[in-house]
Short mmCIF file of C-alpha atoms and ligand atoms in Angstrom, two decimals:
data_model
loop_
_atom_site.label_atom_id
_atom_site.label_comp_id
_atom_site.label_asym_id
_atom_site.label_seq_id
_atom_site.Cartn_x
_atom_site.Cartn_y
_atom_site.Cartn_z
CA MET A 1 -39.94 29.97 29.23
CA GLU A 2 -41.39 32.56 26.15
CA LYS A 3 -43.66 32.38 24.00
CA ILE A 4 -43.25 30.91 20.69
CA LEU A 5 -45.37 32.77 18.49
CA ASP A 6 -46.09 29.93 15.29
CA GLU A 7 -43.71 28.00 12.77
CA LYS A 8 -44.92 28.84 9.60
CA GLN A 9 -42.93 29.06 6.28
CA GLN A 10 -41.86 32.53 6.29
CA GLY A 11 -40.31 34.29 9.07
CA ASN A 12 -41.32 37.79 10.00
CA THR A 13 -39.30 39.98 7.68
CA LEU A 14 -38.36 43.23 9.32
CA VAL A 15 -38.06 46.71 8.53
CA MET A 16 -36.43 50.27 9.28
CA GLU A 17 -36.13 53.83 7.92
CA PRO A 18 -33.48 53.61 5.59
CA LYS A 19 -30.77 56.06 6.10
CA ALA A 20 -29.39 57.90 2.41
CA SER A 21 -25.90 57.24 3.65
CA ASN A 22 -26.76 53.11 4.02
CA ASN A 23 -25.24 51.88 0.98
CA ARG A 24 -25.71 47.80 1.94
CA LYS A 25 -28.79 46.09 2.06
CA LEU A 26 -29.81 43.58 4.65
CA PHE A 27 -32.85 41.22 4.52
CA ILE A 28 -33.20 39.76 7.91
CA GLU A 29 -35.90 37.18 8.99
CA SER A 30 -37.05 35.47 12.40
CA TYR A 31 -38.63 31.89 13.47
CA GLY A 32 -39.80 31.45 16.85
CA CYS A 33 -40.39 33.07 20.41
CA GLN A 34 -40.55 36.66 21.20
CA MET A 35 -36.92 37.20 22.18
CA ASN A 36 -35.70 36.51 18.74
CA PHE A 37 -37.76 39.00 16.93
CA SER A 38 -36.10 41.30 20.13
CA ASP A 39 -33.19 40.00 19.07
CA SER A 40 -33.29 41.13 15.80
CA GLU A 41 -33.95 44.63 16.38
CA ILE A 42 -30.62 44.63 17.74
CA VAL A 43 -28.59 43.34 15.54
CA ALA A 44 -30.04 45.19 12.56
CA SER A 45 -29.61 48.35 14.79
CA ILE A 46 -25.77 46.89 15.18
CA LEU A 47 -25.97 46.68 11.23
CA TYR A 48 -27.20 50.13 10.55
CA LYS A 49 -24.49 51.59 11.95
CA GLU A 50 -22.57 49.08 10.05
CA GLY A 51 -23.83 50.62 6.70
CA PHE A 52 -26.78 48.51 5.79
CA ASN A 53 -30.03 49.31 5.43
CA THR A 54 -33.26 46.19 5.69
CA THR A 55 -34.74 45.77 2.50
CA GLN A 56 -38.20 43.32 2.60
CA ASN A 57 -36.78 42.07 -1.25
CA LEU A 58 -34.54 38.99 -0.89
CA GLU A 59 -33.55 39.40 -4.32
CA GLU A 60 -31.48 42.48 -3.63
CA ALA A 61 -30.32 41.60 -0.58
CA ASP A 62 -26.29 42.03 -0.22
CA LEU A 63 -26.41 39.93 3.32
CA VAL A 64 -29.58 37.82 4.14
CA LEU A 65 -29.68 36.65 7.96
CA VAL A 66 -32.40 34.46 9.43
CA ASN A 67 -32.89 34.23 13.58
CA THR A 68 -33.67 30.90 14.42
CA CYS A 69 -35.55 28.66 16.90
CA SER A 70 -34.60 25.01 17.79
CA ILE A 71 -37.19 24.00 19.83
CA ARG A 72 -38.74 21.61 18.17
CA ASP A 73 -37.76 19.74 15.40
CA LYS A 74 -40.47 21.28 12.86
CA ALA A 75 -39.13 24.48 14.20
CA GLU A 76 -35.52 23.55 12.79
CA GLN A 77 -37.14 21.91 9.56
CA THR A 78 -38.74 25.38 8.74
CA VAL A 79 -35.50 27.15 8.96
CA ARG A 80 -33.74 24.03 6.84
CA LYS A 81 -36.66 24.79 3.84
CA ARG A 82 -35.88 28.63 4.16
CA LEU A 83 -32.35 27.99 3.45
CA GLU A 84 -33.38 26.41 0.03
CA LYS A 85 -34.87 28.65 -0.95
CA TYR A 86 -32.21 31.39 -0.24
CA ASN A 87 -29.94 28.60 -2.08
CA ALA A 88 -32.55 29.61 -5.62
CA VAL A 89 -31.95 33.02 -4.93
CA LYS A 90 -28.28 32.77 -4.51
CA ARG A 91 -28.19 31.82 -8.37
CA ILE A 92 -29.52 35.11 -9.75
CA ASN A 93 -27.48 37.04 -6.53
CA PRO A 94 -24.45 35.04 -6.33
CA ASN A 95 -22.52 38.29 -3.74
CA MET A 96 -25.10 37.89 -1.82
CA LYS A 97 -24.48 36.28 1.95
CA VAL A 98 -26.63 33.96 3.98
CA GLY A 99 -26.01 34.12 8.25
CA VAL A 100 -27.77 32.06 10.57
CA LEU A 101 -28.28 33.41 14.22
CA GLY A 102 -30.04 31.92 17.30
CA CYS A 103 -30.56 28.87 19.14
CA MET A 104 -30.74 26.29 15.52
CA ALA A 105 -26.44 28.79 15.15
CA GLU A 106 -25.83 28.07 19.32
CA ARG A 107 -26.81 24.26 18.72
CA LEU A 108 -25.31 23.35 15.34
CA LYS A 109 -22.27 25.51 15.95
CA SER A 110 -19.83 24.52 12.37
CA LYS A 111 -22.10 21.80 11.66
CA PHE A 112 -23.65 24.19 9.99
CA LEU A 113 -21.02 25.30 7.71
CA GLU A 114 -20.35 21.55 7.37
CA GLU A 115 -24.32 20.58 6.28
CA GLU A 116 -25.63 24.00 4.85
CA LYS A 117 -23.14 25.02 1.91
CA ILE A 118 -24.93 28.18 1.94
CA VAL A 119 -24.52 28.94 5.26
CA ASP A 120 -21.45 31.76 5.19
CA LEU A 121 -21.74 32.90 8.37
CA VAL A 122 -22.93 31.91 12.36
CA VAL A 123 -23.40 33.66 15.02
CA GLY A 124 -25.29 32.15 18.60
CA PRO A 125 -27.80 34.77 20.45
CA ASP A 126 -24.97 36.66 23.14
CA ALA A 127 -21.89 37.16 19.86
CA TYR A 128 -24.24 39.99 17.66
CA LYS A 129 -21.98 42.29 18.92
CA ASP A 130 -18.89 41.33 16.91
CA LEU A 131 -21.09 40.70 13.53
CA PRO A 132 -19.23 44.07 12.21
CA ASN A 133 -16.04 42.05 12.48
CA LEU A 134 -17.34 38.75 11.19
CA ILE A 135 -18.90 40.27 8.37
CA ASN A 136 -15.64 41.50 7.48
CA GLU A 137 -14.37 38.39 7.08
CA VAL A 138 -16.93 37.28 5.24
CA GLU A 139 -16.62 40.05 2.62
CA GLU A 140 -13.13 38.57 2.40
CA GLY A 141 -14.49 35.40 1.53
CA ARG A 142 -13.70 33.31 4.71
CA ASN A 143 -17.01 31.38 6.41
CA ALA A 144 -16.96 33.07 10.27
CA MET A 145 -18.33 31.97 13.39
CA ASN A 146 -18.68 33.10 16.76
CA VAL A 147 -21.43 30.82 19.09
CA ILE A 148 -19.72 31.97 22.72
CA LEU A 149 -22.19 32.31 24.83
CA SER A 150 -21.52 34.77 27.81
CA LYS A 151 -22.11 35.22 31.63
CA GLU A 152 -22.67 38.75 30.89
CA GLU A 153 -23.72 39.79 27.96
CA THR A 154 -27.46 41.42 27.97
CA TYR A 155 -27.29 43.95 25.32
CA GLY A 156 -28.00 46.46 28.07
CA ASP A 157 -26.62 49.48 26.18
CA ILE A 158 -27.57 48.96 22.63
CA SER A 159 -31.08 50.61 21.58
CA PRO A 160 -33.12 48.47 19.12
CA VAL A 161 -34.19 49.84 16.71
CA ARG A 162 -38.38 49.04 16.46
CA LEU A 163 -38.87 46.63 13.25
CA GLN A 164 -41.50 45.33 13.67
CA SER A 165 -43.44 47.84 15.07
CA ASN A 166 -47.08 49.57 15.13
CA GLY A 167 -45.76 52.11 17.22
CA VAL A 168 -47.65 51.16 20.07
CA SER A 169 -46.16 48.50 21.56
CA ALA A 170 -42.58 47.21 22.16
CA PHE A 171 -40.98 44.45 23.59
CA VAL A 172 -37.95 45.43 26.61
CA SER A 173 -35.73 42.37 27.09
CA ILE A 174 -34.93 41.73 30.62
CA THR A 175 -33.04 38.74 31.21
CA ARG A 176 -31.63 36.65 28.94
CA GLY A 177 -30.84 32.26 29.12
CA CYS A 178 -32.36 30.07 31.67
CA ASP A 179 -30.70 28.11 34.64
CA ASN A 180 -34.21 25.86 35.30
CA MET A 181 -32.98 23.37 32.99
CA CYS A 182 -36.31 21.70 32.55
CA THR A 183 -35.22 18.03 31.28
CA PHE A 184 -37.28 18.52 27.36
CA CYS A 185 -35.85 21.82 26.97
CA VAL A 186 -32.85 23.31 24.59
CA VAL A 187 -33.03 26.49 25.84
CA PRO A 188 -29.90 26.49 28.13
CA PHE A 189 -28.09 25.21 26.02
CA THR A 190 -28.76 27.38 23.25
CA ARG A 191 -29.28 30.70 25.34
CA GLY A 192 -26.71 30.00 28.01
CA ARG A 193 -26.83 30.64 31.60
CA GLU A 194 -29.14 33.32 33.10
CA ARG A 195 -28.26 36.80 33.68
CA SER A 196 -30.30 40.32 34.27
CA ARG A 197 -30.17 43.58 32.78
CA ASP A 198 -29.47 46.67 34.47
CA PRO A 199 -32.98 48.12 35.99
CA GLN A 200 -31.61 51.81 34.94
CA SER A 201 -31.56 50.87 31.41
CA ILE A 202 -34.57 49.16 31.41
CA VAL A 203 -36.43 52.02 32.85
CA GLU A 204 -34.09 54.15 30.18
CA GLU A 205 -35.48 52.07 27.41
CA VAL A 206 -39.16 52.40 28.56
CA ASN A 207 -38.85 56.47 28.95
CA ASP A 208 -37.49 56.32 25.55
CA LEU A 209 -40.43 53.98 24.49
CA ALA A 210 -42.88 56.32 25.86
CA ALA A 211 -41.80 59.31 24.59
CA LYS A 212 -41.76 57.94 21.11
CA GLY A 213 -45.67 57.48 21.72
CA TYR A 214 -45.78 53.57 22.40
CA LYS A 215 -48.32 52.67 24.84
CA GLU A 216 -47.80 49.41 25.68
CA ILE A 217 -44.62 47.43 26.68
CA THR A 218 -43.76 43.64 27.60
CA LEU A 219 -40.62 43.04 29.54
CA LEU A 220 -39.09 39.85 28.10
CA GLY A 221 -36.89 37.31 29.71
CA GLN A 222 -37.08 33.41 29.19
CA ASN A 223 -38.07 33.18 32.94
CA VAL A 224 -38.55 36.60 34.47
CA ASP A 225 -39.76 35.88 38.04
CA SER A 226 -36.27 34.63 38.33
CA TYR A 227 -35.33 38.42 37.30
CA LEU A 228 -32.53 39.57 39.94
CA TRP A 229 -29.96 42.70 40.05
CA TYR A 230 -27.81 42.85 42.36
CA GLY A 231 -25.34 46.75 42.53
CA GLY A 232 -26.11 50.18 42.16
CA GLY A 233 -26.18 52.99 45.24
CA LEU A 234 -23.32 54.60 46.53
CA LYS A 235 -20.83 52.35 48.28
CA LYS A 236 -20.63 55.15 50.98
CA ASP A 237 -23.89 54.57 52.66
CA TYR A 238 -23.49 50.87 53.62
CA LYS A 239 -20.69 49.26 55.78
CA ASN A 240 -19.94 46.47 53.58
CA ALA A 241 -20.81 45.33 50.30
CA SER A 242 -22.88 42.49 51.44
CA GLU A 243 -25.05 45.12 52.80
CA MET A 244 -24.91 46.97 50.19
CA GLN A 245 -25.98 44.28 47.86
CA LYS A 246 -28.92 43.17 50.05
CA ALA A 247 -30.48 46.78 49.72
CA THR A 248 -29.89 47.58 46.50
CA ALA A 249 -31.26 44.05 45.16
CA VAL A 250 -33.86 44.34 42.50
CA ASN A 251 -36.48 41.53 42.21
CA PHE A 252 -38.69 41.08 39.65
CA ALA A 253 -41.56 42.47 42.01
CA SER A 254 -39.55 45.19 42.33
CA LEU A 255 -38.57 45.98 38.83
CA LEU A 256 -42.30 45.87 38.22
CA LYS A 257 -43.15 48.36 40.27
CA LEU A 258 -40.39 50.62 39.00
CA VAL A 259 -40.96 50.56 35.77
CA ALA A 260 -44.90 50.68 35.82
CA GLU A 261 -44.79 54.08 38.73
CA ALA A 262 -41.87 55.02 35.89
CA GLN A 263 -44.98 55.36 33.18
CA PRO A 264 -48.30 55.11 34.64
CA LYS A 265 -49.99 55.74 31.27
CA MET A 266 -48.14 52.38 29.69
CA ARG A 267 -50.10 49.35 29.57
CA ILE A 268 -47.52 47.05 30.90
CA ARG A 269 -47.48 43.47 30.35
CA PHE A 270 -44.57 40.39 31.21
CA SER A 271 -43.59 36.84 29.27
CA THR A 272 -42.51 34.09 30.53
CA SER A 273 -43.42 33.54 34.48
CA ASN A 274 -42.38 30.42 35.84
CA PRO A 275 -45.05 28.99 38.20
CA GLN A 276 -41.80 27.37 40.31
CA ASP A 277 -40.35 30.93 40.56
CA MET A 278 -43.07 33.42 40.34
CA THR A 279 -43.73 34.82 44.31
CA MET A 280 -47.01 36.95 45.74
CA ASP A 281 -45.25 40.23 45.27
CA VAL A 282 -45.72 40.01 42.04
CA ILE A 283 -49.00 39.28 42.32
CA GLU A 284 -49.37 42.06 44.79
CA ALA A 285 -47.57 44.38 42.54
CA MET A 286 -49.95 43.06 39.77
CA ALA A 287 -53.10 43.76 41.77
CA LYS A 288 -51.84 46.87 43.08
CA HIS A 289 -50.96 48.63 39.90
CA ARG A 290 -53.75 49.87 37.17
CA ASN A 291 -51.25 49.99 34.18
CA ILE A 292 -49.88 45.84 34.72
CA CYS A 293 -51.93 43.98 32.54
CA LYS A 294 -54.26 41.50 34.45
CA TYR A 295 -53.03 38.54 32.42
CA ILE A 296 -50.35 35.77 33.33
CA HIS A 297 -48.84 33.39 30.73
CA LEU A 298 -47.63 30.54 33.44
CA PRO A 299 -47.06 27.35 31.63
CA VAL A 300 -47.20 24.52 33.55
CA GLN A 301 -46.76 21.30 30.51
CA SER A 302 -47.97 18.52 32.49
CA GLY A 303 -50.96 18.42 34.72
CA SER A 304 -49.37 15.25 36.36
CA ASP A 305 -46.46 14.99 39.78
CA ARG A 306 -44.83 11.96 38.18
CA ILE A 307 -43.98 14.15 34.60
CA LEU A 308 -43.88 17.09 36.41
CA LYS A 309 -40.39 15.38 38.19
CA LYS A 310 -39.35 13.87 35.47
CA MET A 311 -39.77 16.59 33.66
CA ASN A 312 -37.97 18.34 36.44
CA ARG A 313 -40.46 21.36 36.81
CA LEU A 314 -39.22 21.78 40.22
CA HIS A 315 -43.66 22.54 41.66
CA THR A 316 -46.33 20.02 42.71
CA ARG A 317 -49.85 20.28 40.77
CA GLN A 318 -50.87 20.93 44.40
CA GLU A 319 -48.58 24.34 44.62
CA TYR A 320 -49.44 25.31 40.74
CA PHE A 321 -53.14 25.31 42.02
CA GLU A 322 -52.11 26.92 44.59
CA MET A 323 -51.13 29.28 42.62
CA ILE A 324 -53.61 30.17 40.66
CA ASP A 325 -56.37 30.64 43.79
CA ASN A 326 -53.54 32.94 45.19
CA ILE A 327 -53.77 34.96 41.60
CA LYS A 328 -57.74 34.05 41.59
CA LYS A 329 -58.30 35.71 44.90
CA LEU A 330 -55.48 39.10 44.56
CA ILE A 331 -56.54 39.50 40.64
CA PRO A 332 -60.23 38.43 40.05
CA ASP A 333 -60.66 38.69 36.30
CA CYS A 334 -57.22 37.94 35.45
CA GLY A 335 -56.67 36.23 32.29
CA ILE A 336 -54.18 33.12 33.24
CA SER A 337 -52.90 30.90 29.56
CA HIS A 338 -50.87 28.28 29.23
CA ASP A 339 -48.06 25.85 27.72
CA ILE A 340 -48.43 22.42 27.94
CA ILE A 341 -46.94 19.04 26.66
CA THR A 342 -48.22 16.04 25.18
CA GLY A 343 -46.60 12.45 25.15
CA PHE A 344 -43.28 13.63 27.42
CA PRO A 345 -41.45 9.83 27.92
CA THR A 346 -43.96 7.46 29.68
CA GLU A 347 -46.34 9.49 29.46
CA THR A 348 -49.58 7.07 30.45
CA GLU A 349 -53.24 7.63 29.88
CA GLU A 350 -53.84 8.24 33.47
CA ASP A 351 -51.20 11.20 33.41
CA HIS A 352 -52.73 12.81 30.20
CA GLN A 353 -56.00 12.52 32.28
CA ASP A 354 -54.35 14.46 35.01
CA THR A 355 -53.43 17.09 32.42
CA LEU A 356 -57.03 17.66 31.53
CA SER A 357 -58.43 17.98 35.03
CA LEU A 358 -55.85 20.20 35.89
CA MET A 359 -57.01 22.79 32.66
CA GLU A 360 -60.54 22.18 34.01
CA TYR A 361 -59.75 23.43 37.40
CA VAL A 362 -58.00 26.76 36.03
CA LYS A 363 -59.84 26.91 32.52
CA TYR A 364 -57.14 28.69 30.90
CA GLY A 365 -58.07 31.81 28.80
CA PHE A 366 -56.18 30.46 25.66
CA GLY A 367 -52.77 28.30 25.31
CA PHE A 368 -50.02 27.02 23.86
CA MET A 369 -50.03 23.42 23.19
CA PHE A 370 -46.74 21.14 21.30
CA ALA A 371 -46.64 17.11 21.12
CA TYR A 372 -43.14 15.99 22.08
CA SER A 373 -40.15 16.87 20.56
CA GLU A 374 -37.17 14.84 21.80
CA ARG A 375 -34.13 17.22 21.79
CA PRO A 376 -30.53 16.34 20.93
CA GLY A 377 -28.71 17.28 24.04
CA THR A 378 -31.20 17.65 26.63
CA MET A 379 -31.55 15.64 29.66
CA ALA A 380 -34.90 14.06 28.25
CA GLU A 381 -32.95 13.12 25.63
CA ARG A 382 -30.20 11.36 27.03
CA LYS A 383 -32.36 9.94 29.74
CA PHE A 384 -35.75 8.49 29.05
CA LYS A 385 -36.85 6.75 25.57
CA ASP A 386 -39.18 8.68 23.76
CA ASP A 387 -41.61 6.36 23.85
CA VAL A 388 -45.34 7.51 23.48
CA PRO A 389 -45.73 6.81 19.81
CA GLU A 390 -46.80 9.49 17.69
CA ASP A 391 -50.67 8.86 17.10
CA ILE A 392 -51.01 8.41 20.59
CA LYS A 393 -49.40 12.24 21.55
CA LYS A 394 -51.47 13.29 17.99
CA ARG A 395 -54.53 12.30 20.39
CA ARG A 396 -54.03 13.37 23.25
CA LEU A 397 -52.28 16.97 21.67
CA THR A 398 -56.25 17.14 19.88
CA GLN A 399 -58.03 16.65 23.14
CA ILE A 400 -56.41 18.77 25.03
CA VAL A 401 -56.58 21.64 22.18
CA ASN A 402 -60.55 20.89 21.72
CA LEU A 403 -60.87 21.73 25.47
CA GLN A 404 -58.58 24.14 25.29
CA GLN A 405 -61.36 25.79 22.62
CA GLU A 406 -64.21 25.31 25.08
CA HIS A 407 -62.36 27.01 27.74
CA SER A 408 -61.80 29.79 25.29
CA ARG A 409 -64.61 30.14 24.49
CA TYR A 410 -66.40 30.16 28.04
CA ASN A 411 -63.78 33.04 29.37
CA THR A 412 -64.66 35.00 26.37
CA LYS A 413 -68.31 34.89 26.74
CA LYS A 414 -67.91 36.44 30.37
CA TYR A 415 -67.40 39.68 29.10
CA LEU A 416 -70.58 39.31 26.97
CA GLY A 417 -73.05 42.65 27.67
CA LYS A 418 -69.43 43.92 29.55
CA THR A 419 -67.66 46.90 28.85
CA ALA A 420 -63.70 46.73 28.92
CA GLU A 421 -60.57 48.56 27.71
CA VAL A 422 -58.93 47.89 24.72
CA LEU A 423 -55.78 49.06 23.48
CA ILE A 424 -56.01 49.74 19.53
CA GLU A 425 -53.27 48.08 17.77
CA LYS A 426 -53.81 47.46 14.25
CA GLU A 427 -56.52 47.70 11.63
CA SER A 428 -58.84 43.97 12.09
CA LYS A 429 -57.25 41.43 9.74
CA LYS A 430 -61.05 40.24 8.41
CA SER A 431 -62.45 43.78 7.86
CA ASP A 432 -60.80 47.35 7.06
CA ALA A 433 -63.47 49.04 8.79
CA HIS A 434 -62.73 47.38 11.85
CA TRP A 435 -59.75 48.24 14.61
CA SER A 436 -58.67 45.33 16.79
CA GLY A 437 -56.77 45.59 19.90
CA ARG A 438 -56.32 43.73 23.19
CA THR A 439 -57.61 43.92 26.66
CA SER A 440 -56.16 43.73 29.84
CA GLN A 441 -56.31 40.55 30.16
CA ASN A 442 -54.63 39.93 27.08
CA THR A 443 -57.64 39.11 24.15
CA VAL A 444 -58.44 40.19 20.69
CA ALA A 445 -61.47 42.73 20.04
CA VAL A 446 -62.83 44.21 17.53
CA PHE A 447 -65.02 47.06 16.66
CA PRO A 448 -65.70 49.85 13.97
CA LYS A 449 -63.55 51.74 13.80
CA GLU A 450 -65.45 55.02 13.98
CA ASN A 451 -63.08 57.87 14.65
CA TYR A 452 -60.60 56.01 17.20
CA LYS A 453 -57.04 55.44 15.59
CA ILE A 454 -54.53 53.31 16.27
CA GLY A 455 -52.75 53.54 19.95
CA ASP A 456 -55.80 55.46 21.69
CA PHE A 457 -57.30 53.36 24.60
CA VAL A 458 -60.88 52.76 23.82
CA ASN A 459 -63.71 51.34 26.02
CA VAL A 460 -65.79 48.84 24.00
CA LYS A 461 -68.93 47.40 24.73
CA PHE A 462 -69.06 43.67 23.16
CA GLU A 463 -71.78 41.90 21.97
CA ASP A 464 -71.21 39.10 20.37
CA CYS A 465 -67.54 36.37 20.33
CA THR A 466 -65.63 33.43 18.40
CA SER A 467 -64.30 31.16 21.11
CA ALA A 468 -61.04 33.29 21.17
CA THR A 469 -62.23 36.91 19.61
CA LEU A 470 -64.57 39.63 21.46
CA ILE A 471 -66.90 41.59 18.75
CA GLY A 472 -67.85 44.92 20.03
CA VAL A 473 -68.51 48.47 20.45
CA ALA A 474 -66.53 51.52 21.18
CA VAL A 475 -68.58 53.65 24.07
CA GLY A 476 -65.68 56.56 24.64
CA TYR A 477 -62.10 57.38 25.48
CA SER A 478 -61.25 54.89 28.68
CA ASP A 479 -60.39 57.80 31.00
CA ASN A 480 -57.74 56.00 32.83
CA TYR A 481 -54.68 56.63 30.38
N1 5AD B 1 -41.10 19.47 22.77
C1 5AD B 1 -42.32 19.97 22.63
N2 5AD B 1 -42.27 21.09 23.32
C2 5AD B 1 -41.44 21.84 24.01
N3 5AD B 1 -41.67 22.77 24.27
C3 5AD B 1 -40.01 23.49 25.15
N4 5AD B 1 -39.57 22.45 24.29
C4 5AD B 1 -40.03 21.44 23.82
C5 5AD B 1 -40.19 20.48 23.54
N5 5AD B 1 -38.89 19.70 23.95
C6 5AD B 1 -42.45 24.37 24.52
C7 5AD B 1 -42.71 24.02 26.04
C8 5AD B 1 -42.53 25.79 26.37
C9 5AD B 1 -42.80 25.91 25.01
C10 5AD B 1 -42.23 27.47 24.71
O1 5AD B 1 -42.18 25.24 23.91
O2 5AD B 1 -44.54 23.93 26.18
O3 5AD B 1 -43.18 26.57 27.16
FE1 SF4 B 2 -38.73 27.81 30.09
FE2 SF4 B 2 -37.91 25.54 31.73
FE3 SF4 B 2 -37.04 25.66 29.18
FE4 SF4 B 2 -35.77 27.20 31.32
S1 SF4 B 2 -35.71 25.12 30.70
S2 SF4 B 2 -36.64 28.19 29.23
S3 SF4 B 2 -37.68 27.23 31.73
S4 SF4 B 2 -38.55 25.31 29.98
#
């Protein structure tokens, strides 16, 4: 499962270079995971060709699109609140049309049109190519909807406009959907079956980003380790179809190598890994290629074998430890982060202690922690009672968050007095005299700007830290790049 950025009140609005001949205005904002942000870039690219420029000003929009998240109830409530805001704006600008994209669109389908009168358009994550037709319908005064999930659609042929970009790092999606069926998770229902994108189109997109000056890419998928592409190659070289498929199959480790070798001067990241699908050859590829970042987001969800089983996570606590040991053996300085859910149905104090002790063993660099939120239609909702009281969920969550903070500090402190490479991404939020970037391990680092610029790879010597941020001074350009 991929990383959720946050559930704040306003989503990230996306803006791109306007085209003079475009005369309609699109306001598009995204909530939830990186995949949604990446999808919004695909949507904007499709609509750019239909005469829409983006705007950050809601009041002047002809079309408002909100790309939504269903992962927890709170995420959905945030979107409902935004719809109220659109409603208020529509009073001033009655011609404005409103569309809902993404996971909530897929989950609620026509209910959206019934429940929220402000909504004119409902489009699921696999139907964005149909947007031009759907918008025509809306403009003719009808509500429109397409929530058909696909077994093929990967948007591999669309080159996304980079809306949220700092010109340094970009997301490249490699798989869509998820077949894992973790019992708490709504994603398999909202994003459909898992499918992988043609490696050729992935490498082409990466090469294109490199040519445009990008320095880092993140390969995105709900479950990147299950990436698998069959096909390609010349038929005449093989005796039969199955031999051809075997010989030309590309798994995630080979895709990583392909991308890393195509652009040795670019940093390569990926998200999200799944412990049950991650293989040693992925770790080996990371260890072998300098430009693959030494960082793995490896959600565990719980440290209790009993709960893992109920969650349909197909690994045990012991197997997870073995995976961690292997990572640390091959990549001693690897940054590792997690997702953890507290208060899954039937979770006891002992199960919770198992989660805390698992965290003690791994000592994660950071993590994303959530109280269990029952999602309609999931296996957990159908089979288990949401029986851990909210106050206990919250107390356990606080304990986990506090322990994580200790571990983050422990990991960050290890870098004091040391030098590591940082890719400069932006100005520091706290000081316009400092740059902000990340180390290979994905730790945020800030340092005085001097004459360096955004996109530079710089060696930084760390002198101070907070629990999550390294503070230092640049000692020169990194000669790696
Ligand atoms: N309740 C709470 N957290 C959830 N996640 C997924 N589904 C739920 C849910 N029903 C968390 C998992 C996942 C992350 C993206 O969101 O930890 O890895
Ligand atoms: Fe991730 Fe499991 Fe949800 Fe798939 S089902 S997206 S692996 S949490």
